[in-house]
Short mmCIF file of C-alpha atoms in Angstrom, two decimals:
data_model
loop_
_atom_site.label_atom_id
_atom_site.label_comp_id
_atom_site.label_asym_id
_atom_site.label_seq_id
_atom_site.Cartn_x
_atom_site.Cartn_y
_atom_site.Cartn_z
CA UNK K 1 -17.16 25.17 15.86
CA UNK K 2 -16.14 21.83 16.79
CA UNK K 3 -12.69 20.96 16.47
CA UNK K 4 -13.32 17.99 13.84
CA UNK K 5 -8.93 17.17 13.95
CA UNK K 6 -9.35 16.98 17.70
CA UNK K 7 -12.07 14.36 17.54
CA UNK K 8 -10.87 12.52 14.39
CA UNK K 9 -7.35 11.67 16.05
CA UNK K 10 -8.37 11.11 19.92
CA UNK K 11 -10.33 7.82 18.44
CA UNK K 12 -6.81 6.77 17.17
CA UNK K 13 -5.52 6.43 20.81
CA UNK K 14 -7.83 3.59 21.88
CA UNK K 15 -6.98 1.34 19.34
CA UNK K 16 -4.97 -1.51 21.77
CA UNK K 17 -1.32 -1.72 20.70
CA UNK K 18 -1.44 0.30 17.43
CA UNK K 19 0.20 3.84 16.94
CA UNK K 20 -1.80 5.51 14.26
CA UNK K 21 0.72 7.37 12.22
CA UNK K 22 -0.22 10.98 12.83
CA UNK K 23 1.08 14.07 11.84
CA UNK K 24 2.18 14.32 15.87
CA UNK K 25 4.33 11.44 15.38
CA UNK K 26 5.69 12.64 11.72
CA UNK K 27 6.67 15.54 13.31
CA UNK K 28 8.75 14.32 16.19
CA UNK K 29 9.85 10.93 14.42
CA UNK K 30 11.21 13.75 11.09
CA UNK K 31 14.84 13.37 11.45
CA UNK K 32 14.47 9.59 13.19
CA UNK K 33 12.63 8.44 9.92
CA UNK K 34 15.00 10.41 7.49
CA UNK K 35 18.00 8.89 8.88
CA UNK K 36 15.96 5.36 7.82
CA UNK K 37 16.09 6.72 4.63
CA UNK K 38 19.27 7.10 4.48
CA UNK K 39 20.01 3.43 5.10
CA UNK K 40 18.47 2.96 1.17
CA UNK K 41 21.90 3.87 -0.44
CA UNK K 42 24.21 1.10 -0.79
CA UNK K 43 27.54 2.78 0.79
CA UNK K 44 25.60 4.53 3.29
CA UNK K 45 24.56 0.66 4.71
CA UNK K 46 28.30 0.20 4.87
CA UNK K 47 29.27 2.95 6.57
CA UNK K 48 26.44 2.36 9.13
CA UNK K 49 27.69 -0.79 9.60
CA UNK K 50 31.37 -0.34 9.93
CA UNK K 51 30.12 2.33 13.22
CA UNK K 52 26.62 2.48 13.65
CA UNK K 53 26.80 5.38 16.94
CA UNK K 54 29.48 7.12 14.34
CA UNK K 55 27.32 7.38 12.19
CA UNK K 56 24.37 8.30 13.92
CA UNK K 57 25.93 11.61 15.41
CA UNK K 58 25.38 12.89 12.00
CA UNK K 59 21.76 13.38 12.46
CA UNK K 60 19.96 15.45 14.72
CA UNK K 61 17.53 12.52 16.46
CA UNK K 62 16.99 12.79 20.36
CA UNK K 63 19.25 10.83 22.40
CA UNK K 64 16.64 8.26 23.12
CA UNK K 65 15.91 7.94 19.72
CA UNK K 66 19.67 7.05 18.95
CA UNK K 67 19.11 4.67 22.20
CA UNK K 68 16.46 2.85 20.85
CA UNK K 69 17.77 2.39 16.93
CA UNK K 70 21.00 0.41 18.72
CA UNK K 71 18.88 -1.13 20.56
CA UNK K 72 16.73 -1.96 17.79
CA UNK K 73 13.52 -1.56 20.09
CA UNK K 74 10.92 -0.79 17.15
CA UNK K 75 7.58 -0.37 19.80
CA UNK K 76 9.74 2.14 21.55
CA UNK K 77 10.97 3.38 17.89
CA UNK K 78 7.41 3.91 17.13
CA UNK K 79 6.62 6.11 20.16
CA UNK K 80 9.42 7.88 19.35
CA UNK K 81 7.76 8.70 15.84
CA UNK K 82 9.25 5.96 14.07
CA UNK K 83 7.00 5.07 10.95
CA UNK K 84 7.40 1.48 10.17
CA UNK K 85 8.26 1.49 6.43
CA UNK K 86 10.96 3.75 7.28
CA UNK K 87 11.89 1.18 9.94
CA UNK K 88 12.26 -0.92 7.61
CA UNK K 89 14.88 0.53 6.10
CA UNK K 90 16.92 -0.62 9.70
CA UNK K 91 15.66 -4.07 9.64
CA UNK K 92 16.49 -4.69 5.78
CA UNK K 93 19.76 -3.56 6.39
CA UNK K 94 19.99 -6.39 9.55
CA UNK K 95 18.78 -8.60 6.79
CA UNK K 96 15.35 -9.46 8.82
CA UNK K 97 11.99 -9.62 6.49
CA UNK K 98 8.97 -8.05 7.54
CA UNK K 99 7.67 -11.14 9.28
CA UNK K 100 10.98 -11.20 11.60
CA UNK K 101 10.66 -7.85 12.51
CA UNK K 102 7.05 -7.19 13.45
CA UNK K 103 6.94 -10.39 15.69
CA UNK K 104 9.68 -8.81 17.86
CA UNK K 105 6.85 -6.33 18.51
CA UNK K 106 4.23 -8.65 19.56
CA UNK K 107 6.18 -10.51 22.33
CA UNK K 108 5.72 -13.40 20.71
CA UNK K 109 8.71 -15.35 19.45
CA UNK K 110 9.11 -15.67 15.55
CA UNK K 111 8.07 -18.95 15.35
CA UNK K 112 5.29 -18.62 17.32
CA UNK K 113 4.50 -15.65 15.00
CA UNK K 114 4.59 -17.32 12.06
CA UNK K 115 2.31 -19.71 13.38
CA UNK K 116 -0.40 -17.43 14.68
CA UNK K 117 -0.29 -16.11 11.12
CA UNK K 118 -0.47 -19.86 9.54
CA UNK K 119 -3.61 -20.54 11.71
CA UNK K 120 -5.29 -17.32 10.26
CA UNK K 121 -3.59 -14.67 12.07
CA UNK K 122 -4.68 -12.60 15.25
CA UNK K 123 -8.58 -12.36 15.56
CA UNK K 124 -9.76 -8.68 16.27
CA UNK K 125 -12.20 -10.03 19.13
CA UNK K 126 -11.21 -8.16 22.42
CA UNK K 127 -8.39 -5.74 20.80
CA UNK K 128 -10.81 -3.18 18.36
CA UNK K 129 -10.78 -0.75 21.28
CA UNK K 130 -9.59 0.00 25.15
CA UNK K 131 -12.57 1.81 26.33
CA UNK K 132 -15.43 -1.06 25.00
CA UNK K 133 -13.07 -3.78 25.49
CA UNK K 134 -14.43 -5.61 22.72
CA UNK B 1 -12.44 7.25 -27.45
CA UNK B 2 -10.61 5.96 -24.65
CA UNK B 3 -12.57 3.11 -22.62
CA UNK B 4 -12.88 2.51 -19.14
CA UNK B 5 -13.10 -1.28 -19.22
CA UNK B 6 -12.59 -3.25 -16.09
CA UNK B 7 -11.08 -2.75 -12.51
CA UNK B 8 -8.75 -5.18 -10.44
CA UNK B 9 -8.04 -4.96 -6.93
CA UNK B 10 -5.02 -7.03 -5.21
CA UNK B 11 -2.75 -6.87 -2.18
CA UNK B 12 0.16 -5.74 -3.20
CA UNK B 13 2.58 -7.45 -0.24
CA UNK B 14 6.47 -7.33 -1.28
CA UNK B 15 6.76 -10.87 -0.55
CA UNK B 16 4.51 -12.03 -3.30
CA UNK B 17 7.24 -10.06 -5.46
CA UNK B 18 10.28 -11.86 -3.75
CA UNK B 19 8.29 -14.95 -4.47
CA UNK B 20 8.31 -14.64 -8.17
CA UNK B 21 11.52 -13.22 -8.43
CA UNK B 22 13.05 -16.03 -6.71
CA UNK B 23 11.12 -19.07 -8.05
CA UNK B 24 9.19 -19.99 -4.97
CA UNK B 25 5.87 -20.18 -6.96
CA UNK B 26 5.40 -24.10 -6.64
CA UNK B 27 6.65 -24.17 -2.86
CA UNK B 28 3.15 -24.96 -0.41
CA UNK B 29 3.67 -21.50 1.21
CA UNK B 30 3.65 -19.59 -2.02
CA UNK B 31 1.50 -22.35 -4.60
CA UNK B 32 -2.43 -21.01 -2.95
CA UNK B 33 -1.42 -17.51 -3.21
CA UNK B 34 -0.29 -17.39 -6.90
CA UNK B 35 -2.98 -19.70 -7.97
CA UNK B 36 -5.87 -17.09 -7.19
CA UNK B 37 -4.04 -15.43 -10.08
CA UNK B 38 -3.71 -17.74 -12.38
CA UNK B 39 -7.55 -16.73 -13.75
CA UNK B 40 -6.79 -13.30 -14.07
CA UNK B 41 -3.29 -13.84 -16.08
CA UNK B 42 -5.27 -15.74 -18.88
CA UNK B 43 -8.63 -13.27 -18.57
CA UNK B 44 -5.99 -10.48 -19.16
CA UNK B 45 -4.29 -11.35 -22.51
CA UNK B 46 -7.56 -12.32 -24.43
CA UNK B 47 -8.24 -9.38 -27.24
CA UNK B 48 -10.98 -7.46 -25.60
CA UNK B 49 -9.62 -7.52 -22.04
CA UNK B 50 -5.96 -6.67 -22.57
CA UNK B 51 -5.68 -3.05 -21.47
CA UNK B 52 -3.65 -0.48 -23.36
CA UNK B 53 -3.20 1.19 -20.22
CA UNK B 54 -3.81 0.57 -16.95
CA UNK B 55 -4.00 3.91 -13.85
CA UNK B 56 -2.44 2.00 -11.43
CA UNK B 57 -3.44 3.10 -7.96
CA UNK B 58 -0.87 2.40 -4.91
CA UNK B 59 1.01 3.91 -2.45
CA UNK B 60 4.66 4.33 -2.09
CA UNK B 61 6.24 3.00 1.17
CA UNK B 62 9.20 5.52 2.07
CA UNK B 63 10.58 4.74 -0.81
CA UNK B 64 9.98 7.97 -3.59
CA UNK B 65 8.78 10.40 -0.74
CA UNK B 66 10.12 10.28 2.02
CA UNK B 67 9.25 12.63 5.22
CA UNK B 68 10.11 15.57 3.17
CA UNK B 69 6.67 15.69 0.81
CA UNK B 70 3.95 13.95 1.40
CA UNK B 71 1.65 14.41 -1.09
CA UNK B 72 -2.14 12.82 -0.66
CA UNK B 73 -3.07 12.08 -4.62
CA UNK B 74 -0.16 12.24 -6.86
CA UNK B 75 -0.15 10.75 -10.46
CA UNK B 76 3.58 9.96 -12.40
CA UNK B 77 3.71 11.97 -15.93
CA UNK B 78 6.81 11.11 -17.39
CA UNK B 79 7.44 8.84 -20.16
CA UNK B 80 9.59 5.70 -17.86
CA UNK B 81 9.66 4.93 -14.07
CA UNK B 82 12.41 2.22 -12.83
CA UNK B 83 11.84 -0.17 -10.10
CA UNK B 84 13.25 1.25 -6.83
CA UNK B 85 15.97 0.07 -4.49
CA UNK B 86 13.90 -0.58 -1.39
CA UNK B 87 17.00 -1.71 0.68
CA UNK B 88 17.63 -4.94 -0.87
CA UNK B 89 18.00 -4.02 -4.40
CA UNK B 90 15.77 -2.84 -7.16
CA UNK B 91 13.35 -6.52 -8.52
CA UNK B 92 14.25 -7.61 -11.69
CA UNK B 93 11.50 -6.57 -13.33
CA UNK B 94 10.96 -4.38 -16.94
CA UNK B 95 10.92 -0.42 -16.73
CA UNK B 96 7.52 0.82 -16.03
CA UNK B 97 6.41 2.82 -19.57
CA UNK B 98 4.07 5.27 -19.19
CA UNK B 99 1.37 6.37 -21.82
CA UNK B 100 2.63 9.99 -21.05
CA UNK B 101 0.25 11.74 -23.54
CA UNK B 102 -3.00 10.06 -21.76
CA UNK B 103 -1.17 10.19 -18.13
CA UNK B 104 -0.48 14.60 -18.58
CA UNK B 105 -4.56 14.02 -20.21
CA UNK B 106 -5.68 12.85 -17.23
CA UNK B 107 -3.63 14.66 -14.70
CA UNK B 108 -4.98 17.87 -16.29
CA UNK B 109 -8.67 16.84 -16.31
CA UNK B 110 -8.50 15.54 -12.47
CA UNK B 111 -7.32 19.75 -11.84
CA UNK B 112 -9.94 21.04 -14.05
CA UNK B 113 -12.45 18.42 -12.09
CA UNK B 114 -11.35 20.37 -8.67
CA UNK B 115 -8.75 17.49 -7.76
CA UNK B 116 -5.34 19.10 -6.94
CA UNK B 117 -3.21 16.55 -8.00
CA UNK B 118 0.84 16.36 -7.58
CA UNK B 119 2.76 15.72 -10.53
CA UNK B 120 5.68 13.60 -10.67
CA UNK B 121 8.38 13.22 -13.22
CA UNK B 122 11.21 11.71 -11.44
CA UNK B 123 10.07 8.74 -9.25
CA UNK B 124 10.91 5.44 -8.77
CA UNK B 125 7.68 3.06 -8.28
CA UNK B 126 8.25 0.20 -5.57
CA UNK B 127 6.83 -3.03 -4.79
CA UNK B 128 3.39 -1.20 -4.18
CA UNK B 129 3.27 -0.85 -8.07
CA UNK B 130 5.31 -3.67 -9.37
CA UNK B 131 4.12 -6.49 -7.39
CA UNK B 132 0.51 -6.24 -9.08
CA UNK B 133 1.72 -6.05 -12.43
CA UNK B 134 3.99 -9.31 -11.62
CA UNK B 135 0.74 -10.85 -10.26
CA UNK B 136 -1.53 -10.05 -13.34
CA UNK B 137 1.36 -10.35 -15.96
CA UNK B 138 3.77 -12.76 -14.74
CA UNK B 139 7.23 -12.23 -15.91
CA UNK B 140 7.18 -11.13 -19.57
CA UNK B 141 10.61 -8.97 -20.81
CA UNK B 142 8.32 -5.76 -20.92
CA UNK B 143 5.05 -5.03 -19.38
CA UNK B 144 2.45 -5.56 -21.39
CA UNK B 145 0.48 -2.78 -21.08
CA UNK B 146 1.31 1.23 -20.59
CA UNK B 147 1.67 1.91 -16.51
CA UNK B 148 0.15 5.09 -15.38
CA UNK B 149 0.98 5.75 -11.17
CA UNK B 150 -1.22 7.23 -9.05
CA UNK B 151 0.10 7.58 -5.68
CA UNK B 152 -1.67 8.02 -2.40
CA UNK B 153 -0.73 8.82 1.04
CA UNK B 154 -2.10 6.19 3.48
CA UNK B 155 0.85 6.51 5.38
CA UNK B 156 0.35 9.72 7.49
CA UNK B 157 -2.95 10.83 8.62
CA UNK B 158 -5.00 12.32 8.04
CA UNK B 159 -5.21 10.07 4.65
CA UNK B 160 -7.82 10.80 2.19
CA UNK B 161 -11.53 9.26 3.47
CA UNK B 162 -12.93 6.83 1.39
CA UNK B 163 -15.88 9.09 -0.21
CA UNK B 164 -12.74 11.54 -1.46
CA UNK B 165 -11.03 8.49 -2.78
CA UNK B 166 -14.23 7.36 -4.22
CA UNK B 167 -14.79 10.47 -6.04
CA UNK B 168 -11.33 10.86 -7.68
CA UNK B 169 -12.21 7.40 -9.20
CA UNK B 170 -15.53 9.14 -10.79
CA UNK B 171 -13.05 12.31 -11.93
CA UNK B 172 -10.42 9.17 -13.65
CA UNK B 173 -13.61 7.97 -15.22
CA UNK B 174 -14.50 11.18 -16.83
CA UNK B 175 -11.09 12.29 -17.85
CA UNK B 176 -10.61 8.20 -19.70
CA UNK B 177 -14.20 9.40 -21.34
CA UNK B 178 -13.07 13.00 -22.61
CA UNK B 179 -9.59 11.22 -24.30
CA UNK B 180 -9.77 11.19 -27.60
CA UNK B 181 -7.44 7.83 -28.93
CA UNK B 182 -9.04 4.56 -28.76
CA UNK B 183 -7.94 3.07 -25.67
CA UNK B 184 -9.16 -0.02 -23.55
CA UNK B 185 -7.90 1.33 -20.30
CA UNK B 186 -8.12 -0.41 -16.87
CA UNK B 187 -7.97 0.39 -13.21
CA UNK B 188 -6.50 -1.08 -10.61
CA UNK B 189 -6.74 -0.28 -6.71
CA UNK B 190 -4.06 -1.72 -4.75
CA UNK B 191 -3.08 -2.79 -1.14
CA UNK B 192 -4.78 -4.35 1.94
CA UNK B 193 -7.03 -6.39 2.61
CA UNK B 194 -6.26 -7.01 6.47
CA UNK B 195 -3.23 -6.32 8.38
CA UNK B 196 -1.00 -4.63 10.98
CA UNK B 197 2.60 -4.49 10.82
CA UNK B 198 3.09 -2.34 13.41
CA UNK B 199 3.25 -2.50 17.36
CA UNK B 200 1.46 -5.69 19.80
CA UNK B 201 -1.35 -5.75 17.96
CA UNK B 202 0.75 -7.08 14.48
CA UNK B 203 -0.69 -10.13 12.73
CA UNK B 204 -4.57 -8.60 12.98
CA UNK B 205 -6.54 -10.10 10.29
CA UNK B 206 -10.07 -10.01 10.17
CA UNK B 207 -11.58 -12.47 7.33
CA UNK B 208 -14.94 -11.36 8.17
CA UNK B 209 -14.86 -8.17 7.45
CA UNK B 210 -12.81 -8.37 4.30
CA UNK B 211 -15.34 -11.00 3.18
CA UNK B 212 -17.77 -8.42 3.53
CA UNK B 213 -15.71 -5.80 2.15
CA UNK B 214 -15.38 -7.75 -1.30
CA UNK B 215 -19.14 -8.64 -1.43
CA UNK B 216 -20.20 -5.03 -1.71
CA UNK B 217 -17.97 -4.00 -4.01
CA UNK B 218 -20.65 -5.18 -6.32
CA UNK B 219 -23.67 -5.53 -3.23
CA UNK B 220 -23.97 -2.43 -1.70
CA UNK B 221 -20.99 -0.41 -2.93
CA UNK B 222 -22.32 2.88 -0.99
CA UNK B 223 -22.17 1.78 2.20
CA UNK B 224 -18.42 1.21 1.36
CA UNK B 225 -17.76 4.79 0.47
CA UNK B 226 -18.90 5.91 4.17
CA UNK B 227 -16.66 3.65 6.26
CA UNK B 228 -14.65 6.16 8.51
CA UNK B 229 -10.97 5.48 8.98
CA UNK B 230 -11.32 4.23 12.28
CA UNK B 231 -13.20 1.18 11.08
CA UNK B 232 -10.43 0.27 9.13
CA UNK B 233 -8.34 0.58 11.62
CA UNK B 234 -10.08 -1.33 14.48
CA UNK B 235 -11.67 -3.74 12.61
CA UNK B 236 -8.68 -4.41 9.64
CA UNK B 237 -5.20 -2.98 11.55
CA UNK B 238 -3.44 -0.35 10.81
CA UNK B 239 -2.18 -0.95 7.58
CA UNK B 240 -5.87 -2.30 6.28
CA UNK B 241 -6.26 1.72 5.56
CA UNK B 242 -4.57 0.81 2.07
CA UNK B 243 -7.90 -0.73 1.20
CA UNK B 244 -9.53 2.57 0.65
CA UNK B 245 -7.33 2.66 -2.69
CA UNK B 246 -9.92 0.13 -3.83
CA UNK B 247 -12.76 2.82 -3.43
CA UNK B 248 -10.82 4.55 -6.09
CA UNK B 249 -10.65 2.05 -8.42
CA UNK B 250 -14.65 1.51 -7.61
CA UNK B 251 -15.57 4.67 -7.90
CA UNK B 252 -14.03 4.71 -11.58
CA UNK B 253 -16.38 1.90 -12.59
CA UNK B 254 -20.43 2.45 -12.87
CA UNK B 255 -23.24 1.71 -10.14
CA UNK B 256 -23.78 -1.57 -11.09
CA UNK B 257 -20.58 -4.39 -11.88
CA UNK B 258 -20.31 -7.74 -12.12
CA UNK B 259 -17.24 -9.52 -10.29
CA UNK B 260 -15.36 -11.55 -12.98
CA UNK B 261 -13.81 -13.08 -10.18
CA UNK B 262 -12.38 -13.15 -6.88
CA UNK B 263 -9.50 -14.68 -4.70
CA UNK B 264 -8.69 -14.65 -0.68
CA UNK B 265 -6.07 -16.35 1.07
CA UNK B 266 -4.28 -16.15 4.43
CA UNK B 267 -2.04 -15.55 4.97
CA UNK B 268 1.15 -13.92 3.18
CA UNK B 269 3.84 -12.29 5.23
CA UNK B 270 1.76 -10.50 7.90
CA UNK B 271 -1.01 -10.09 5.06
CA UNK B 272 -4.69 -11.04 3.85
CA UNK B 273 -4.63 -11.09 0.58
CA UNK B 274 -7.75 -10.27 -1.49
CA UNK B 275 -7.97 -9.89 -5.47
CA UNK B 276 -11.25 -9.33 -7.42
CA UNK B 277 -11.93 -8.42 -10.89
CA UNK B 278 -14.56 -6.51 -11.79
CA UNK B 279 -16.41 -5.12 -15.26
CA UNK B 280 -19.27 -2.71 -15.52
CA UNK B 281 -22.72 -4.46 -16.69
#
């Protein structure tokens, strides 16, 4: 029988710049994306930022996960198994909006972000997939 | 017997929220968004339209479930749900009532219909709920309308495919018909249209293909049903999945609607922004 998970996530991985959120990811981003969560209570916020490698050695993330949170790196987050509405738990809590924080992905600067979105955002023409280039 | 009137679709981007709550509405950023609305918010309180309840599909964004359960379809059955803290505070917006009665109604009729739905008693709904009901009713003290939440993963895949989605609409149809109260109820399928938020490829938006999207909602509805996730996700980004919560408000309604009317603007945040209403003829 054909293995129909097999061939339903391999088409993920030619998507240009785009990690599909798979189970793969969930499963080594779990504690990464539950110490986000933690960030949504109040005096947990303060306490991360009164010592933010403190307070990370409560939680049982890789030591390149804990790397790339300081370093607030969210494309390397993301290959880590960062999801990005747990992310934003981080980025909330630097006080950046959405907009702020997905441009530092795109190595654009913000502004120049803001006005690729303005003009009608980023066309899909020549970044729908790796292999047909199109 | 309880009705199945009309369904709405809209983006449900947490700026749009932020927007209202802080009195941006007039500002040039904010005024071509809100104004796509502005039809809906006076179609909504006239007599026959104003629903007594609406099934409000959306999905929660880490902020109810977190990695710990992740349930695909999952539909809120207690009497009150409070706007959650997403990090920045809860919005000032009215507790979300439930019709509980109708809401434990339904939730039993999707099982005995073969859908195996979670349950949920203690949740708090987030901008993927409240930002729609701010959009269609403004900022009254309480909602106008009984809120019933129907979660779905499109978070972690695999997600449910559009044809599944589209068939739990068909199941909320039949469970609204088999109610017994006399109830205009409404649903509402929430997220998209176009747009990635996530790695170099943020800021995707494809106004074709959403165009085309919201013409066969009412054109050629089928073909709809069959699109395969990776569609979406090539052609829409990766967060343009949430659009196949619309198939699930679509699939509630009958083969043949008529759209009431319909809005599109680019952009908001890193967002397309689509809104029809639709009613079956």
């Amino acid at each position: 029988m054909a293995d129909r998970v097999s061939e339903y996530l391999a088409a993920f991985d030619d998507i240009p710049g785009t990690r599909v959120y798979t189970t793969k990811r969930a499963r080594q981003g779990y504690w990464l994306n539950q110490f986000c969560m933690s960030l949504m209570k109040a005096e947990n916020r303060k306490r991360w930022l009164a010592d933010e490698r403190a307070y990370l050695q409560d939680w049982r993330m890789t030591d390149e996960q804990k790397d790339a949170v300081l370093a607030r790196d969210y494309n390397r987050l993301l290959d880590l198994g960062g999801n990005i509405y747990f992310l934003a738990k981080l980025f909330s809590t630097d006080g950046l909006s959405f907009v702020q924080a997905v441009s530092t992905m795109t190595g654009m600067s913000e502004d120049e972000y803001k006005a690729m979105m303005m003009a009608g955002g980023r066309s899909p023409q020549g970044v729908r997939s790796i292999k047909e280039g199109n | 017997m309880a009705r199945l009137t009309a369904g709405i679709a809209s983006s449900h981007v947490p700026l749009l929220g932020v927007g209202i709550d802080q009195g941006k509405t007039e500002e040039d950023y904010f005024k071509p968004i809100y104004a796509g609305y502005d039809w809906t918010r006076e179609w909504i309180t006239q007599p026959d339209n104003k629903p007594d309840v609406v099934i409000l599909v959306y999905n929660d964004h880490a902020s109810a479930f977190d990695m710990n359960l992740i349930p695909t379809f999952a539909i809120g059955c207690a009497d009150e749900f409070q706007p959650a803290d997403e990090g920045w505070g809860p919005r000032p917006v009215p507790t979300v009532k439930n019709d509980a009665d109708f809401a434990w109604h339904v939730a039993q009729s999707l099982i005995l219909d073969e859908f195996d739905m979670t349950i949920i008693n203690d949740m708090d709904v987030d901008h993927g709920l409240t930002v729609p009901l701010s959009l269609m009713f403004g900022q009254p003290a309480e909602w106008p309308a009984k809120i019933v939440p129907l979660a779905v993963n499109v978070v972690t895949y695999p997600v449910p495919s559009g044809n599944r989605c589209w068939m739990l609409g068909e199941a909320i149809a039949r469970a609204v018909e088999s109610y017994p109260e006399d109830l205009n109820v409404q649903v509402w399928g929430t997220g998209g249209m176009s747009h990635q938020i996530q790695g170099p490829r943020a800021g995707l938006i494809n106004q074709e293909w959403d165009q085309r999207f919201l013409d066969d909602l009412t054109k050629d509805p089928q073909r709809l049903r069959k699109l395969p996730h990776i569609e979406y996700l090539r052609e829409t980004g990766s967060e343009g999945i949430e659009m196949v919560m619309w198939l699930i408000m679509r699939g509630a309604l009958g083969d043949n609607v008529r759209e009431l009317h319909r809005h599109y603007h680019v952009p908001a945040s890193n967002t397309a922004v689509g809104h029809v209403v639709l009613e079956n003829c």
